[in-house]
PDB file of N, CA and C in Angstrom:
ATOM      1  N   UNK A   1       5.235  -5.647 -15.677  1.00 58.00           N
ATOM      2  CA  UNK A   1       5.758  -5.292 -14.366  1.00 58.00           C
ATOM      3  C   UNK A   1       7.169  -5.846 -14.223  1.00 58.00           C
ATOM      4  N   UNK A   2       7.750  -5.395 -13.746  1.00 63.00           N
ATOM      5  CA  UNK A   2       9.141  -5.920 -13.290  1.00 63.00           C
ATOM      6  C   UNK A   2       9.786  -6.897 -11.812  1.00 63.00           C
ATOM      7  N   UNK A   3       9.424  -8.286 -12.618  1.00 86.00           N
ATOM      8  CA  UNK A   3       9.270  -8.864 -11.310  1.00 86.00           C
ATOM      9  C   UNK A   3      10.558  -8.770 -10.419  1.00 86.00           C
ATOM     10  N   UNK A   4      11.974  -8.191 -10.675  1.00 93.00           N
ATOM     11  CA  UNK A   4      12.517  -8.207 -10.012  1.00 93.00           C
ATOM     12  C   UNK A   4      12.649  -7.160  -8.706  1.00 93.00           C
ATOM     13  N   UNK A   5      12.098  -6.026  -9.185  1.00 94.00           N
ATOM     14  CA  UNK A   5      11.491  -4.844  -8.288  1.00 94.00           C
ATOM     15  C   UNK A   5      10.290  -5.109  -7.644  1.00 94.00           C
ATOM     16  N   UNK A   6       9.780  -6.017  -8.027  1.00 96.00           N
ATOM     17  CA  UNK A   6       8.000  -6.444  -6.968  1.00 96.00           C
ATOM     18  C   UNK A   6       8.634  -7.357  -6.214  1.00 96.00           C
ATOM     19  N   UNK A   7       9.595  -8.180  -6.316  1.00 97.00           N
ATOM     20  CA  UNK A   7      10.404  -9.362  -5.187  1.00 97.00           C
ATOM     21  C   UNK A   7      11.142  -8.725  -4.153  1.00 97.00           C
ATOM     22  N   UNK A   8      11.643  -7.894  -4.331  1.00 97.00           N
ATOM     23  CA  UNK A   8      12.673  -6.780  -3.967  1.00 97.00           C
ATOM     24  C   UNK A   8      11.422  -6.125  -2.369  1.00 97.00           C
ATOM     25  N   UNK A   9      10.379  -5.671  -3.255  1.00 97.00           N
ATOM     26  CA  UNK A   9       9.812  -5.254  -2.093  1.00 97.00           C
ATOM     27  C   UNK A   9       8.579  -5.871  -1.702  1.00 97.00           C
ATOM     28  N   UNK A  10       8.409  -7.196  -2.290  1.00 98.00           N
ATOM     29  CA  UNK A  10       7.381  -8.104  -1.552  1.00 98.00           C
ATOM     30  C   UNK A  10       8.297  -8.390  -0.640  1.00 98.00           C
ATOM     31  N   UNK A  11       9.811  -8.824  -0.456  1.00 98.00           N
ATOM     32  CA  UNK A  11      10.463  -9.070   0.853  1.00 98.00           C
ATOM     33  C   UNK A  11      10.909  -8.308   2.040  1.00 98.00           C
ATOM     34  N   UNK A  12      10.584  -7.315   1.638  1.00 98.00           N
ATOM     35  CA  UNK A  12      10.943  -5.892   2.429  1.00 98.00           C
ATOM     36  C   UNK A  12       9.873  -5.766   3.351  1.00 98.00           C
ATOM     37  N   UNK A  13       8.311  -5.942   2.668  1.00 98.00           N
ATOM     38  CA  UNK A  13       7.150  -5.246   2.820  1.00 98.00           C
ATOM     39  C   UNK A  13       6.808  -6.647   4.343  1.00 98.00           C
ATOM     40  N   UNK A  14       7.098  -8.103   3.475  1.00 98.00           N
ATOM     41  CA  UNK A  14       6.860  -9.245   3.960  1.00 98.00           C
ATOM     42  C   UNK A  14       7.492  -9.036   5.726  1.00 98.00           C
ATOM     43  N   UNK A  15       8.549  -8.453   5.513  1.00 98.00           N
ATOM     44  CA  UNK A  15       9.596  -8.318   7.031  1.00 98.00           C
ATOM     45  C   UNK A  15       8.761  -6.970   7.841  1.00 98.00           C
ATOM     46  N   UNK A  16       8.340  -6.109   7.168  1.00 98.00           N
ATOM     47  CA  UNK A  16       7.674  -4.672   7.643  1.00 98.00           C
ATOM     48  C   UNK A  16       6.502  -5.108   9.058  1.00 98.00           C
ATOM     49  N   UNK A  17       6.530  -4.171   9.816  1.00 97.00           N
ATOM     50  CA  UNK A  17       5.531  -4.464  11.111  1.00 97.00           C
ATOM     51  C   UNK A  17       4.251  -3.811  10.199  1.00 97.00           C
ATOM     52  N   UNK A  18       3.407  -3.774  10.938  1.00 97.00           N
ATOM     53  CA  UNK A  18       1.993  -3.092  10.216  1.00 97.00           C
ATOM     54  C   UNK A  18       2.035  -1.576  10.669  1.00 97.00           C
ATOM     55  N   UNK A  19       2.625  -1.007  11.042  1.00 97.00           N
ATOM     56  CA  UNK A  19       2.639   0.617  11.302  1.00 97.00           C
ATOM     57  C   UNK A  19       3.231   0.978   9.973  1.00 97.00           C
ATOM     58  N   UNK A  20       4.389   0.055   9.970  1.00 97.00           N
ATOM     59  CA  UNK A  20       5.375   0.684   8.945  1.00 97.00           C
ATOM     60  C   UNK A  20       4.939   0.202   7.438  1.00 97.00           C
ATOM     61  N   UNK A  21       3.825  -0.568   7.445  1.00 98.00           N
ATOM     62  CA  UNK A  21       3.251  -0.815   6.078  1.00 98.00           C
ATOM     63  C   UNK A  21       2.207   0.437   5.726  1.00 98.00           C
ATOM     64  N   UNK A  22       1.836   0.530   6.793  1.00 98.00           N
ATOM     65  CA  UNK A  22       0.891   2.478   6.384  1.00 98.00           C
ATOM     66  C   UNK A  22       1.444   2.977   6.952  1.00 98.00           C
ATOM     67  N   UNK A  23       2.610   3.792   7.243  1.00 97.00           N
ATOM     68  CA  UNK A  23       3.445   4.692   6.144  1.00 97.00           C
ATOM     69  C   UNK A  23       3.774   4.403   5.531  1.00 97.00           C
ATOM     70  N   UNK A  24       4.342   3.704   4.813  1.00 97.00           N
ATOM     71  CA  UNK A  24       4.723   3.198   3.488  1.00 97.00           C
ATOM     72  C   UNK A  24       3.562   3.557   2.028  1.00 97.00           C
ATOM     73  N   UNK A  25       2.166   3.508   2.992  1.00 97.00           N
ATOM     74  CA  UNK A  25       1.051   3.498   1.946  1.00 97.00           C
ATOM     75  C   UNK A  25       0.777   5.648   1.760  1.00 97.00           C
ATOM     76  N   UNK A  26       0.886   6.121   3.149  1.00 97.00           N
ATOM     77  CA  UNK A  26       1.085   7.163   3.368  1.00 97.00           C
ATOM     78  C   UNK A  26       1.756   7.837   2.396  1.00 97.00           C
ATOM     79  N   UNK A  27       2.732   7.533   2.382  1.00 95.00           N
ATOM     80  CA  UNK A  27       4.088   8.101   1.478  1.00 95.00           C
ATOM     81  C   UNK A  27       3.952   8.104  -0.051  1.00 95.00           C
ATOM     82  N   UNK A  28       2.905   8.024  -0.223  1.00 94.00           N
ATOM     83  CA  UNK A  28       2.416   7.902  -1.753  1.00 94.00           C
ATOM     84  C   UNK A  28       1.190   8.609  -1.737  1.00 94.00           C
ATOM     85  N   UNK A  29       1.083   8.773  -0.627  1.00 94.00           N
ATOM     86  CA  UNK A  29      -0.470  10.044  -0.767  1.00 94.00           C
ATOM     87  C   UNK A  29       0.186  11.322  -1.409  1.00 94.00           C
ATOM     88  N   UNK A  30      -1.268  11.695  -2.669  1.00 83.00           N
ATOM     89  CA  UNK A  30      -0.765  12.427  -3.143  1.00 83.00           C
ATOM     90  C   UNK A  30       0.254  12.696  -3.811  1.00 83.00           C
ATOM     91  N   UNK A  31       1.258  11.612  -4.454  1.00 84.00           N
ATOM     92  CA  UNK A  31       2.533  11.787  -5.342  1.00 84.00           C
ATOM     93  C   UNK A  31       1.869  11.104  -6.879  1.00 84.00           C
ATOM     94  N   UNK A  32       3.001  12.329  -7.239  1.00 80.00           N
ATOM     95  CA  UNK A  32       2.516  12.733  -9.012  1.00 80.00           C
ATOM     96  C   UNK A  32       2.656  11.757  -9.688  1.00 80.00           C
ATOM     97  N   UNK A  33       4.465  11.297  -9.496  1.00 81.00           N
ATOM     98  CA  UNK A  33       5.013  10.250 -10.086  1.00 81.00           C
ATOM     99  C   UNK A  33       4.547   9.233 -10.017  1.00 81.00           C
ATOM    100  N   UNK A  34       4.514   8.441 -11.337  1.00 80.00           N
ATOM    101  CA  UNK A  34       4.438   6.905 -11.664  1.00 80.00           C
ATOM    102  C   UNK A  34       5.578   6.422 -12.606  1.00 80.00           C
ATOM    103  N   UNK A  35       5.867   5.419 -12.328  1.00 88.00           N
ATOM    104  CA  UNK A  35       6.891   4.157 -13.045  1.00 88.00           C
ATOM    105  C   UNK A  35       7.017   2.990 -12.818  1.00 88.00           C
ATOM    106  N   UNK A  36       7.534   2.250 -13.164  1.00 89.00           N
ATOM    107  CA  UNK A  36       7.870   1.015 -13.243  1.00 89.00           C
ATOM    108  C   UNK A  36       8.385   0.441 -11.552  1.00 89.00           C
ATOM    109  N   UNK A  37       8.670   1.008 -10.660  1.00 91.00           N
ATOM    110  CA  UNK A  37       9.340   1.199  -9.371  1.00 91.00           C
ATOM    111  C   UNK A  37       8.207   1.674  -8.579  1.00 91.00           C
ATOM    112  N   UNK A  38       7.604   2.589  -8.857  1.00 92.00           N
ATOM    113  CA  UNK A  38       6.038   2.957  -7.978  1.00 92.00           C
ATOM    114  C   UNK A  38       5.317   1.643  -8.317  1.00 92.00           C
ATOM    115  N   UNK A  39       5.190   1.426  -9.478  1.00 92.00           N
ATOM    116  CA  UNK A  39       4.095   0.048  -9.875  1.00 92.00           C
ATOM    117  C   UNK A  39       4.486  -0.890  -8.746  1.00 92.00           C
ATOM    118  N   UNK A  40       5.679  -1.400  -9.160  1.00 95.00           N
ATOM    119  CA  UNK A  40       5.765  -2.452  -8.195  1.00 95.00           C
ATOM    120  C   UNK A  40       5.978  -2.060  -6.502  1.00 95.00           C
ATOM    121  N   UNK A  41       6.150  -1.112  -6.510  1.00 95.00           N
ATOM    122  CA  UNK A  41       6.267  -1.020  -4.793  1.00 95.00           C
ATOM    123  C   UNK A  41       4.887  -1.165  -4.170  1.00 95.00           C
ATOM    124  N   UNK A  42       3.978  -0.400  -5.267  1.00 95.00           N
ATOM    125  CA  UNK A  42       2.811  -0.543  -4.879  1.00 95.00           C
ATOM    126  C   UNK A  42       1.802  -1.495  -4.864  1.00 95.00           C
ATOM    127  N   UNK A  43       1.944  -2.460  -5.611  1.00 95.00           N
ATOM    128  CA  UNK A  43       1.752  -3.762  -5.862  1.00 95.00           C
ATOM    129  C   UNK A  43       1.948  -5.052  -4.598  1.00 95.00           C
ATOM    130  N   UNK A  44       3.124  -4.557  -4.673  1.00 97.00           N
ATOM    131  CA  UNK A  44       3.827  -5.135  -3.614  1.00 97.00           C
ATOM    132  C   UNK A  44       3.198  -4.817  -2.193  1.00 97.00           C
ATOM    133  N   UNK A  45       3.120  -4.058  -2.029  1.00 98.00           N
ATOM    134  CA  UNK A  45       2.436  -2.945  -0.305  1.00 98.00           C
ATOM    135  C   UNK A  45       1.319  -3.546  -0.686  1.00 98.00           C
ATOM    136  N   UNK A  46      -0.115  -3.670  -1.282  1.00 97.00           N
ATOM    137  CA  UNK A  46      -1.192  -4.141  -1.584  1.00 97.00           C
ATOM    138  C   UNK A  46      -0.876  -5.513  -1.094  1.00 97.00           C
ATOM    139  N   UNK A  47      -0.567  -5.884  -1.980  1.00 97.00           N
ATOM    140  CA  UNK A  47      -0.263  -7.764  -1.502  1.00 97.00           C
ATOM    141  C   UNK A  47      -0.047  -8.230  -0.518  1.00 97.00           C
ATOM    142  N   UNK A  48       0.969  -7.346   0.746  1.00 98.00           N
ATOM    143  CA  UNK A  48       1.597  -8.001   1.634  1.00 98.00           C
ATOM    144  C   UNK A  48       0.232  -7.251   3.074  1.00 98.00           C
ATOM    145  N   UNK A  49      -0.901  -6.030   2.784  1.00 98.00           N
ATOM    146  CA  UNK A  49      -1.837  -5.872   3.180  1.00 98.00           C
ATOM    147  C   UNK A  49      -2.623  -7.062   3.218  1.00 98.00           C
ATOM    148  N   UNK A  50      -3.001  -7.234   2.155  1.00 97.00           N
ATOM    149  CA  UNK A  50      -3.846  -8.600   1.555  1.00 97.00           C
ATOM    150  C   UNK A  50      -3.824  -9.670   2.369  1.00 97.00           C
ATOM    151  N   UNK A  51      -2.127 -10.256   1.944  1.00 97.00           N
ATOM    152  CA  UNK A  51      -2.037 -11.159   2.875  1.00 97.00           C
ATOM    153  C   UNK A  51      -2.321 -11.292   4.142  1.00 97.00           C
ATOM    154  N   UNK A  52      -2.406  -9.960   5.021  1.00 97.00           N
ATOM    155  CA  UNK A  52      -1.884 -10.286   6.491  1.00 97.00           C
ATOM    156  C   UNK A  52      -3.486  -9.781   6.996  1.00 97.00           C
ATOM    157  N   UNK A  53      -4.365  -9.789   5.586  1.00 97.00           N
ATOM    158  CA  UNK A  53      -6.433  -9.892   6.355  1.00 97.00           C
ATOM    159  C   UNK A  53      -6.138  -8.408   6.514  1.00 97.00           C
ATOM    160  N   UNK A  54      -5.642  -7.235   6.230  1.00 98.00           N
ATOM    161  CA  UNK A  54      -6.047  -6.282   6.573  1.00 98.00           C
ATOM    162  C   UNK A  54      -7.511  -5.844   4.961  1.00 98.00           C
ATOM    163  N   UNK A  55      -8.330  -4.891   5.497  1.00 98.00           N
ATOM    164  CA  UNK A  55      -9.636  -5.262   4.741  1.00 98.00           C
ATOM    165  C   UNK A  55      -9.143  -3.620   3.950  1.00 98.00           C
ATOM    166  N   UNK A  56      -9.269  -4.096   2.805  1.00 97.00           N
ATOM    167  CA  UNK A  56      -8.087  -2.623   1.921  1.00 97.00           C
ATOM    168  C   UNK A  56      -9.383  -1.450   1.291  1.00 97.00           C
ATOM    169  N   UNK A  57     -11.241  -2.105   1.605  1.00 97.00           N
ATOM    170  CA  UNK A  57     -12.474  -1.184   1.172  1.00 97.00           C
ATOM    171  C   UNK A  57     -12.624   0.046   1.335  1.00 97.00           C
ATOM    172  N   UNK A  58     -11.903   1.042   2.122  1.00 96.00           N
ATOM    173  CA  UNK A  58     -11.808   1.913   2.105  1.00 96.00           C
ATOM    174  C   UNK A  58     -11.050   2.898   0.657  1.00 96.00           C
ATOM    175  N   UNK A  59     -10.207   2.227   0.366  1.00 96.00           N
ATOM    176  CA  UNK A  59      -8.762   2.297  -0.860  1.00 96.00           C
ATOM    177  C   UNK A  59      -8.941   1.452  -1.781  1.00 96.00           C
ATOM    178  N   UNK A  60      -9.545   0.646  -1.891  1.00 95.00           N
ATOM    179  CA  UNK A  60      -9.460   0.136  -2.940  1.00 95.00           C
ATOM    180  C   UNK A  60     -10.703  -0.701  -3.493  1.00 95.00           C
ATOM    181  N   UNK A  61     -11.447  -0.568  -4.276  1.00 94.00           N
ATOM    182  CA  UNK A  61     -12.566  -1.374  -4.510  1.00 94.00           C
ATOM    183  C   UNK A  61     -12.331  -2.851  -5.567  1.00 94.00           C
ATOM    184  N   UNK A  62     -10.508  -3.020  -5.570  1.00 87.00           N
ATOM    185  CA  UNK A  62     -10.758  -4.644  -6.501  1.00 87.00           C
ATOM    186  C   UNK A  62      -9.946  -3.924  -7.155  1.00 87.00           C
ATOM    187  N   UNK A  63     -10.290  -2.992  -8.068  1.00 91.00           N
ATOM    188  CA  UNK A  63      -9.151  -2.938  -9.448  1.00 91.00           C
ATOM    189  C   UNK A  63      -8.270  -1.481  -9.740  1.00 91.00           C
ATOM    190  N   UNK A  64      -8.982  -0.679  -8.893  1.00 92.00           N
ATOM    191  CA  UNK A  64      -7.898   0.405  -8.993  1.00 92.00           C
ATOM    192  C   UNK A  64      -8.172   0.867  -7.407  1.00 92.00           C
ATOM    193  N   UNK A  65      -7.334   1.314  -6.946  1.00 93.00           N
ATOM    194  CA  UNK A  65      -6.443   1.807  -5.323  1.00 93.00           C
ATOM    195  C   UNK A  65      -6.208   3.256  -5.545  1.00 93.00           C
ATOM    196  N   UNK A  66      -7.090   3.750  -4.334  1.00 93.00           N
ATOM    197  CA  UNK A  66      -6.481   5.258  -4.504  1.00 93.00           C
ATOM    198  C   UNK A  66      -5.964   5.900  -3.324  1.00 93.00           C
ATOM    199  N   UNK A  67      -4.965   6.446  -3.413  1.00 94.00           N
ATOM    200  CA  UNK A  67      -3.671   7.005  -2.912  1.00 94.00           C
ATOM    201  C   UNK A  67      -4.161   8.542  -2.578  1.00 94.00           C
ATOM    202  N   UNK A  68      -5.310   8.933  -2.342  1.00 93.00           N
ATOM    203  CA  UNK A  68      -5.705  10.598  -2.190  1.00 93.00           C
ATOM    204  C   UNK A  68      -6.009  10.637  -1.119  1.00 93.00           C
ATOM    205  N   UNK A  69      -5.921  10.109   0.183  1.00 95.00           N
ATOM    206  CA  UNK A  69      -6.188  10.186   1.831  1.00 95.00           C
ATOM    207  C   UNK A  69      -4.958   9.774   2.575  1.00 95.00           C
ATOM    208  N   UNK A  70      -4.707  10.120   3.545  1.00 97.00           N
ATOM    209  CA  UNK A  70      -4.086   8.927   4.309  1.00 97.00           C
ATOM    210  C   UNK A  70      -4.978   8.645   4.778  1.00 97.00           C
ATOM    211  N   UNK A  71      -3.968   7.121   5.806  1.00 98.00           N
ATOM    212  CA  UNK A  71      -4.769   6.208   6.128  1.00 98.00           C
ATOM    213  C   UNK A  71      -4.151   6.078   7.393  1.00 98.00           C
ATOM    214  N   UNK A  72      -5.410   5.246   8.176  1.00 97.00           N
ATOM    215  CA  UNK A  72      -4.602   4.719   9.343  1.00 97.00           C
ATOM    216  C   UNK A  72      -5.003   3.308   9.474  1.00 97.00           C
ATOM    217  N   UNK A  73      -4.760   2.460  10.350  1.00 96.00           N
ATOM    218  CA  UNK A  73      -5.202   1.053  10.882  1.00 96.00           C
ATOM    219  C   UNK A  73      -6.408   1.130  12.020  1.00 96.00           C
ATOM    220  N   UNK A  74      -7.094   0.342  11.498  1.00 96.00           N
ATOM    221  CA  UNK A  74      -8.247   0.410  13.065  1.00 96.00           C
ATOM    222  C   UNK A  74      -9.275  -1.091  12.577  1.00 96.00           C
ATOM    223  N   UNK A  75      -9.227  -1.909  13.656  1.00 95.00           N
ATOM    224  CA  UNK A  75      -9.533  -3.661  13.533  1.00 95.00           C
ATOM    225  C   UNK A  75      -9.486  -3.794  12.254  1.00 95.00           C
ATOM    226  N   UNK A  76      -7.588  -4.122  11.830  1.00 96.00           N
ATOM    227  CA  UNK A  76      -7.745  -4.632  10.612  1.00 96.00           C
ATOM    228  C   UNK A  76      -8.418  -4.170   9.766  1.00 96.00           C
ATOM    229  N   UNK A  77      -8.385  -2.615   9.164  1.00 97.00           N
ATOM    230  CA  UNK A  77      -8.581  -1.923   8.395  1.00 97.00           C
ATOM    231  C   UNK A  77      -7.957  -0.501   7.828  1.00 97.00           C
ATOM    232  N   UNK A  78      -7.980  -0.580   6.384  1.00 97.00           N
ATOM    233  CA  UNK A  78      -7.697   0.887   6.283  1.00 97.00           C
ATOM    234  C   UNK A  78      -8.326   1.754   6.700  1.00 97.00           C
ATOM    235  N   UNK A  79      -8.490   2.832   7.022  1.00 97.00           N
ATOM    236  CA  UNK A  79      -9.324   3.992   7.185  1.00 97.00           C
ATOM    237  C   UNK A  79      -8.884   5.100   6.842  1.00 97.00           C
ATOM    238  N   UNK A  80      -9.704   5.940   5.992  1.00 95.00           N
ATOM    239  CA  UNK A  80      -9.030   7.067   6.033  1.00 95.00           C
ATOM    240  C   UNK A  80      -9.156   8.223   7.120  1.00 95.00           C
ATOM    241  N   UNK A  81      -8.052   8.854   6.917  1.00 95.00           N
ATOM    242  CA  UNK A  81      -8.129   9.648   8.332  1.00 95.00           C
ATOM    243  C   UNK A  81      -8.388  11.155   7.801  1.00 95.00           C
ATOM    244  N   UNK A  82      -7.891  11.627   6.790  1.00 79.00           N
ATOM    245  CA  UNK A  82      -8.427  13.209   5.895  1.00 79.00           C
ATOM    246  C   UNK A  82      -9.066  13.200   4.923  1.00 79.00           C
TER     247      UNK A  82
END
């Protein structure tokens, strides 16, 4: 991974309100692309979820996260909404 691109937006993500952290998660629903820059953005968006107790079971079961719904927030949770 490229820790200078996961710092980049662990500090971004860290400053982000929680609306703007799902869209952020949104915005990857459904996209094709992967790289080195998706890895870590996404990494990053996970983590700074994590941190702040939101409960990620809807999306993610531990080791792989999936990006095929959106989502919304509801008591500190993902949910999917489609």
């Amino acid at each position: 991974m490229n820790h200078s691109l996961y710092n980049k937006f662990a500090a971004q993500f860290a400053a982000a309100t929680l609306p703007s952290l799902v869209e952020s998660f949104n915005r990857q629903v459904q996209s094709r692309g992967f790289n080195a820059a998706r890895a870590a953005h996404d990494q990053a968006l996970l983590a700074e979820l994590e941190r702040r107790g939101i409960d990620l079971s809807d999306v993610s079961d531990g080791t792989t996260t999936s990006f095929a719904h959106h989502v919304g927030l509801e008591n500190n949770r993902l949910v999917r909404v489609d």
